[in-house]
CSV table of C-alpha atoms in Angstrom, one decimal:
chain,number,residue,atom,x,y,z
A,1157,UNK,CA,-189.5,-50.4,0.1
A,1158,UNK,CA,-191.4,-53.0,-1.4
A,1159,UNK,CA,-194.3,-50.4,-2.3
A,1160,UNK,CA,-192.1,-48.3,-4.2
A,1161,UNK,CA,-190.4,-50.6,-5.9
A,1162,UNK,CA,-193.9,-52.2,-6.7
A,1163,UNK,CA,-194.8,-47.9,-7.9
A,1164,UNK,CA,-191.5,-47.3,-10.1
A,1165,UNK,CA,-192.1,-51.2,-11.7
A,1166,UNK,CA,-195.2,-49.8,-12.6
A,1167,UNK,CA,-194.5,-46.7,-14.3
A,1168,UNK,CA,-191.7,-48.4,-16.0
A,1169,UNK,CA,-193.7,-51.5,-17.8
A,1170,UNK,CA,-196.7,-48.9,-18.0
A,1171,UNK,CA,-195.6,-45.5,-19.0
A,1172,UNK,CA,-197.6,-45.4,-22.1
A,1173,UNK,CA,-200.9,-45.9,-20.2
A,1174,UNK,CA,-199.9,-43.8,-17.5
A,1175,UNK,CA,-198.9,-40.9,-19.9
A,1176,UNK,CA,-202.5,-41.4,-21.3
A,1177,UNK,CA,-204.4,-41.3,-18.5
A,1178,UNK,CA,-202.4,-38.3,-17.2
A,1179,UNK,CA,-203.0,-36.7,-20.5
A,1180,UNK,CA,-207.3,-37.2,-20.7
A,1181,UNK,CA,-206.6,-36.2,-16.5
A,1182,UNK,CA,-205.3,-32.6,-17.8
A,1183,UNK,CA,-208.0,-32.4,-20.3
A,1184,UNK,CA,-210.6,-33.2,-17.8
A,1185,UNK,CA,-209.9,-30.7,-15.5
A,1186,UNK,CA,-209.1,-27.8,-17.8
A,1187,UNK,CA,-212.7,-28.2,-19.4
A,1188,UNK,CA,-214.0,-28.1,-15.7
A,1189,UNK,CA,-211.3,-25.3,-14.9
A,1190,UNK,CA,-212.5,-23.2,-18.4
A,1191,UNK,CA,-215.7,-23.2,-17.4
A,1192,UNK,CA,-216.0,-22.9,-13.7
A,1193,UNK,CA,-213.2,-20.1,-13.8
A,1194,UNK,CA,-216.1,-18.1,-16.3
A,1195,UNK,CA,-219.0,-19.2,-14.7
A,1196,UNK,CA,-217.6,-17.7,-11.5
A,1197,UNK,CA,-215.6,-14.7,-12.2
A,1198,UNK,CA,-218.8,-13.3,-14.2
A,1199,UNK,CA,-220.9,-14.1,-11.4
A,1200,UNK,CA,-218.3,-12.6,-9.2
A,1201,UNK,CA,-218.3,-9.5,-11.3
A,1202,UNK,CA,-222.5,-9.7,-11.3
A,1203,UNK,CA,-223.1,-9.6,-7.3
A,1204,UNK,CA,-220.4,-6.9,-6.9
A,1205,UNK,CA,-222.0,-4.9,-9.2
A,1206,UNK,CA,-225.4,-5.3,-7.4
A,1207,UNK,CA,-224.5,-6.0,-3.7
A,1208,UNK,CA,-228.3,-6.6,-3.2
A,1209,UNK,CA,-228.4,-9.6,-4.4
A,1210,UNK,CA,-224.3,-11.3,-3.4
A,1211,UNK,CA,-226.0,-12.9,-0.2
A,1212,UNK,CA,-228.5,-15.2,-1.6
A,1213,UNK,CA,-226.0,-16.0,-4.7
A,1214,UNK,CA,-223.6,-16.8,-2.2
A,1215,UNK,CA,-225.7,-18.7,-0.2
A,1216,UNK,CA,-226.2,-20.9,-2.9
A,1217,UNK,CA,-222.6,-21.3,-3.8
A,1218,UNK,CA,-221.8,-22.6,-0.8
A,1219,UNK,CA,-224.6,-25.1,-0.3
A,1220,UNK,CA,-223.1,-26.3,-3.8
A,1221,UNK,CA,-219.8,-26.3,-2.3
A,1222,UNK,CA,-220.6,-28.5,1.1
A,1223,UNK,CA,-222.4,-31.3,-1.0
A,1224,UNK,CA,-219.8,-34.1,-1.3
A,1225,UNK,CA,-218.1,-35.0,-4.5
A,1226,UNK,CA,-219.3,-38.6,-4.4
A,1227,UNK,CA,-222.6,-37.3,-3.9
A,1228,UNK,CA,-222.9,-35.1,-6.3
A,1229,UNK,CA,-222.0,-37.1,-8.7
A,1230,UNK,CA,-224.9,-39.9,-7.8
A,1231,UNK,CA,-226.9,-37.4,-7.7
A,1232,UNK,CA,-225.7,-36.2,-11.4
A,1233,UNK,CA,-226.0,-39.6,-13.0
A,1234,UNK,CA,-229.6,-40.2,-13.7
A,1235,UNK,CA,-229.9,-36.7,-15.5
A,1236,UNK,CA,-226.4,-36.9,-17.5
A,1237,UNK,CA,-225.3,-40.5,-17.3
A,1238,UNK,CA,-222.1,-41.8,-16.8
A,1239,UNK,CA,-218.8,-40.5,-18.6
A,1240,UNK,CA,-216.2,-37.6,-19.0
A,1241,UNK,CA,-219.6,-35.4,-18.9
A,1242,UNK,CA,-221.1,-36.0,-15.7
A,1243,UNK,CA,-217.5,-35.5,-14.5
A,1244,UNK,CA,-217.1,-31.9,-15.8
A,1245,UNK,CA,-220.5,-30.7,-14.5
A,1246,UNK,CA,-219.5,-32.1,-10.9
A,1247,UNK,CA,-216.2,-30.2,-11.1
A,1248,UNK,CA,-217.2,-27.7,-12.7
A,1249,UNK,CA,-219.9,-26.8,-10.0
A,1250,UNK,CA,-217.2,-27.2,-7.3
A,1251,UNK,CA,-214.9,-24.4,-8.6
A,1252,UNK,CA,-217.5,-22.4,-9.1
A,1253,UNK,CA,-217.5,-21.6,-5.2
A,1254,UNK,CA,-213.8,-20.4,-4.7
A,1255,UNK,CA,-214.0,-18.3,-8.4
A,1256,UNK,CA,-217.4,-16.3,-7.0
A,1257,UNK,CA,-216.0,-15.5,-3.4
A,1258,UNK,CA,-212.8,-14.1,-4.6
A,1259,UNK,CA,-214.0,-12.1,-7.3
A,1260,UNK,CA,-216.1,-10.7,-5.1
A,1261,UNK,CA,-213.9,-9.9,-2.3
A,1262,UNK,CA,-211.3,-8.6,-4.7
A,1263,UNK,CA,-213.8,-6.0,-6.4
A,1264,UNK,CA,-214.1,-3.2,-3.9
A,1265,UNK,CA,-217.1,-1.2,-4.4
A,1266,UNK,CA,-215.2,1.9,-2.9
A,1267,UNK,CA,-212.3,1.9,-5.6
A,1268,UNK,CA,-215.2,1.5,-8.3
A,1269,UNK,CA,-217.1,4.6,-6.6
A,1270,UNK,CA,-213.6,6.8,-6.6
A,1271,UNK,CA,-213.3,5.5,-10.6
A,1272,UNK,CA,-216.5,7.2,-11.6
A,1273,UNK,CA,-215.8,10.2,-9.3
A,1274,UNK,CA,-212.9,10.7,-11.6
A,1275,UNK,CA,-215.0,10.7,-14.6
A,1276,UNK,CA,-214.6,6.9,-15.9
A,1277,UNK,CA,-217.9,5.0,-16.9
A,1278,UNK,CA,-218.7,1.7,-14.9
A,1279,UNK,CA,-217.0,-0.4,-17.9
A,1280,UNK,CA,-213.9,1.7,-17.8
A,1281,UNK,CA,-213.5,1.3,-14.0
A,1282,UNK,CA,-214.1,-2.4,-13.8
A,1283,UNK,CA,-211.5,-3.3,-16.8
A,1284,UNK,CA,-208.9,-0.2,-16.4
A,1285,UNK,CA,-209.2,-0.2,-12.2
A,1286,UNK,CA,-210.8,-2.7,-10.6
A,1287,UNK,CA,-210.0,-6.0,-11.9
A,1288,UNK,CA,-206.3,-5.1,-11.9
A,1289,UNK,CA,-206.3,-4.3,-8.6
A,1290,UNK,CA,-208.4,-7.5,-8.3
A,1291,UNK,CA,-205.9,-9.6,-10.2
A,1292,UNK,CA,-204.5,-11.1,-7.1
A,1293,UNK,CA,-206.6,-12.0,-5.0
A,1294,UNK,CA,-208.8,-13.4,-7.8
A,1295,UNK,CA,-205.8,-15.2,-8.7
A,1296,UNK,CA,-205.6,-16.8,-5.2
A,1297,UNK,CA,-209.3,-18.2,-5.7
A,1298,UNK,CA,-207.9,-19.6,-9.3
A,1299,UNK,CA,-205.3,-21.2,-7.6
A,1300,UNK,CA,-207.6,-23.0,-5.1
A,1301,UNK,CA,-210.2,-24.1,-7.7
A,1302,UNK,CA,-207.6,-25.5,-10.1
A,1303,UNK,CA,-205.8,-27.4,-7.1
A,1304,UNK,CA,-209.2,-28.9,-5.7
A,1305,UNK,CA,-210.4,-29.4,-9.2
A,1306,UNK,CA,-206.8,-31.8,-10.4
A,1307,UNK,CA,-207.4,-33.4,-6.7
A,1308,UNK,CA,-211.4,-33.8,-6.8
A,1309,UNK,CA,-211.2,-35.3,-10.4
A,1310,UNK,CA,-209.4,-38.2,-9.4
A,1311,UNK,CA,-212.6,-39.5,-7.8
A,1312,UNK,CA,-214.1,-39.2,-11.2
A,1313,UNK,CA,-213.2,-42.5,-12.6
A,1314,UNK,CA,-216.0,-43.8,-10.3
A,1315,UNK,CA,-218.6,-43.0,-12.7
A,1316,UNK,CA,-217.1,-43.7,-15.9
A,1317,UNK,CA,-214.3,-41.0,-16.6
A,1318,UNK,CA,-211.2,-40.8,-17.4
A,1319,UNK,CA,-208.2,-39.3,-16.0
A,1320,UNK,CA,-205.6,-40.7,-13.4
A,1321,UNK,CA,-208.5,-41.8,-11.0
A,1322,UNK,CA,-208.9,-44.9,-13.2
A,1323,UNK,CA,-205.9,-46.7,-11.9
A,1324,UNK,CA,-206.5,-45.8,-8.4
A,1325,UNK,CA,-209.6,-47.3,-8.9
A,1326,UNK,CA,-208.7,-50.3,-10.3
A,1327,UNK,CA,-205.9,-50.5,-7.8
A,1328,UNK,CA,-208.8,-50.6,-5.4
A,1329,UNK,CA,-210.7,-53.2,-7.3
A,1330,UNK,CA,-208.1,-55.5,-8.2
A,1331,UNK,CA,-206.1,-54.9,-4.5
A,1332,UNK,CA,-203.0,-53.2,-6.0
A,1333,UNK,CA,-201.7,-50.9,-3.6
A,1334,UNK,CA,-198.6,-50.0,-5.7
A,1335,UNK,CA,-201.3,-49.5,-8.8
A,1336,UNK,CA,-203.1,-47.4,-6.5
A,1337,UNK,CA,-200.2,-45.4,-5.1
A,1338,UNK,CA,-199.1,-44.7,-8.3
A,1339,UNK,CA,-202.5,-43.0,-9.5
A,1340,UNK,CA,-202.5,-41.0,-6.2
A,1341,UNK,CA,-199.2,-39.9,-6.8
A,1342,UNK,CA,-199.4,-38.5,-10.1
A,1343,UNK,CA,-202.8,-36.1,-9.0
A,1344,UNK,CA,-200.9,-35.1,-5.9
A,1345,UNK,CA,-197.7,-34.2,-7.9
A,1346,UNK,CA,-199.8,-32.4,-10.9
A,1347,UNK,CA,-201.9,-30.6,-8.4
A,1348,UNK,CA,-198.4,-29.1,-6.2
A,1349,UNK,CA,-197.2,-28.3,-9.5
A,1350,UNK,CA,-200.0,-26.3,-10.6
A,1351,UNK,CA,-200.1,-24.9,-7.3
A,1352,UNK,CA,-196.9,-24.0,-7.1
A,1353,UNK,CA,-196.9,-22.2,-10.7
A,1354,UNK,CA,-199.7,-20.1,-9.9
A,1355,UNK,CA,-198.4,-19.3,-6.2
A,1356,UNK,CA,-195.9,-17.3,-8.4
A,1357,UNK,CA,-197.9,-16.1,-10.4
A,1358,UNK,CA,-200.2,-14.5,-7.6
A,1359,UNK,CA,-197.4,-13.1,-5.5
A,1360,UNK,CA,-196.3,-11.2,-9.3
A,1361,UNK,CA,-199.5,-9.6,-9.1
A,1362,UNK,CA,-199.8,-9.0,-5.5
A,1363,UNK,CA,-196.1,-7.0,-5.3
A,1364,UNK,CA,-197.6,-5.4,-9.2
A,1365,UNK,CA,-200.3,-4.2,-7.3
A,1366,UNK,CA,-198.7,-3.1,-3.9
């Protein structure tokens, strides 16, 4: 009782920070979003168009993808310093993973095959057949890459950035468990809310496509 008492104290003397912080958190992870969620469903639309060469591309995805966050972003430093940009190529790098894999999956060679049987060029088929067909199971890897990219950012703050993570990590330094609490709280309720808009949005395009 104390804790949240110590949380809602917090957010009431210091709703003007937190609103900032929450607001520079947002804009952090839609740059990383932007450009993972491009990076990925291009290279997505890449290996399934030349199925040679999806296993080594993959490969390399997921080593990306088992590096740890903390790590990579040591790792990051002496190339691109410290700050909002280290940040975005760590995160960006992450969502990279889920984006790839699902585009992928979601583009059956066999419906793009049938496509061009039925006289459509390999532009027409992707845009007018496959990627609608796609569209929701791509969607599902968008929804994980947005969740673990609101989640992962909060780390951020350990290496200069902005976002939400900075008063969980002053709540760490200072021994604030409410100031702490109250960081974690606002990623975790951002994230389920994203998650939760985009869950609908998948099941629309799932029962569109069905």
């Amino acid at each position: 009782m104390e804790l949240l008492q110590g949380i809602l104290g917090l957010y009431a003397q210091r709703a003007d920070w937190f609103a900032g912080l929450l607001q520079a958190h947002i804009g952090l992870a839609l740059t990383a979003i932007a450009m993972s969620g491009m990076i990925g469903l291009l290279t997505g639309i890449w290996i399934a168009e030349h199925p040679r060469i999806a296993p080594p591309v993959m490969g390399v995805c997921n080593v990306l993808y088992t590096i740890p966050a903390i790590s990579l972003l040591g790792i990051l430093i002496p190339f691109s310093g410290i700050g909002n940009k280290t940040a975005v190529i760590a995160l960006t790098v992450y969502g990279i993973m889920p984006m790839v894999h699902n585009t992928y999956v979601g583009l059956d060679p066999d419906i793009l095959e049938a496509a061009r049987g039925m006289g459509s060029t390999g532009t027409q088929a992707l845009f007018r057949v496959k990627l609608p067909m796609a569209a929701g199971v791509i969607l599902a890897g968008v929804r994980n890459m947005v969740v673990m990219t609101i989640s992962v950012a909060g780390i951020a703050s350990f290496v200069g950035a902005g976002g939400l993570g900075v008063a969980v990590y002053r709540g760490i330094t200072i021994y604030d468990p409410a100031m702490t609490a109250a960081g974690s709280i606002l990623i975790a309720l951002l994230a389920i809310v994203c998650d939760l808009a985009l869950g609908a949005l998948e099941r629309y395009f799932k029962k569109r496509g069905s």
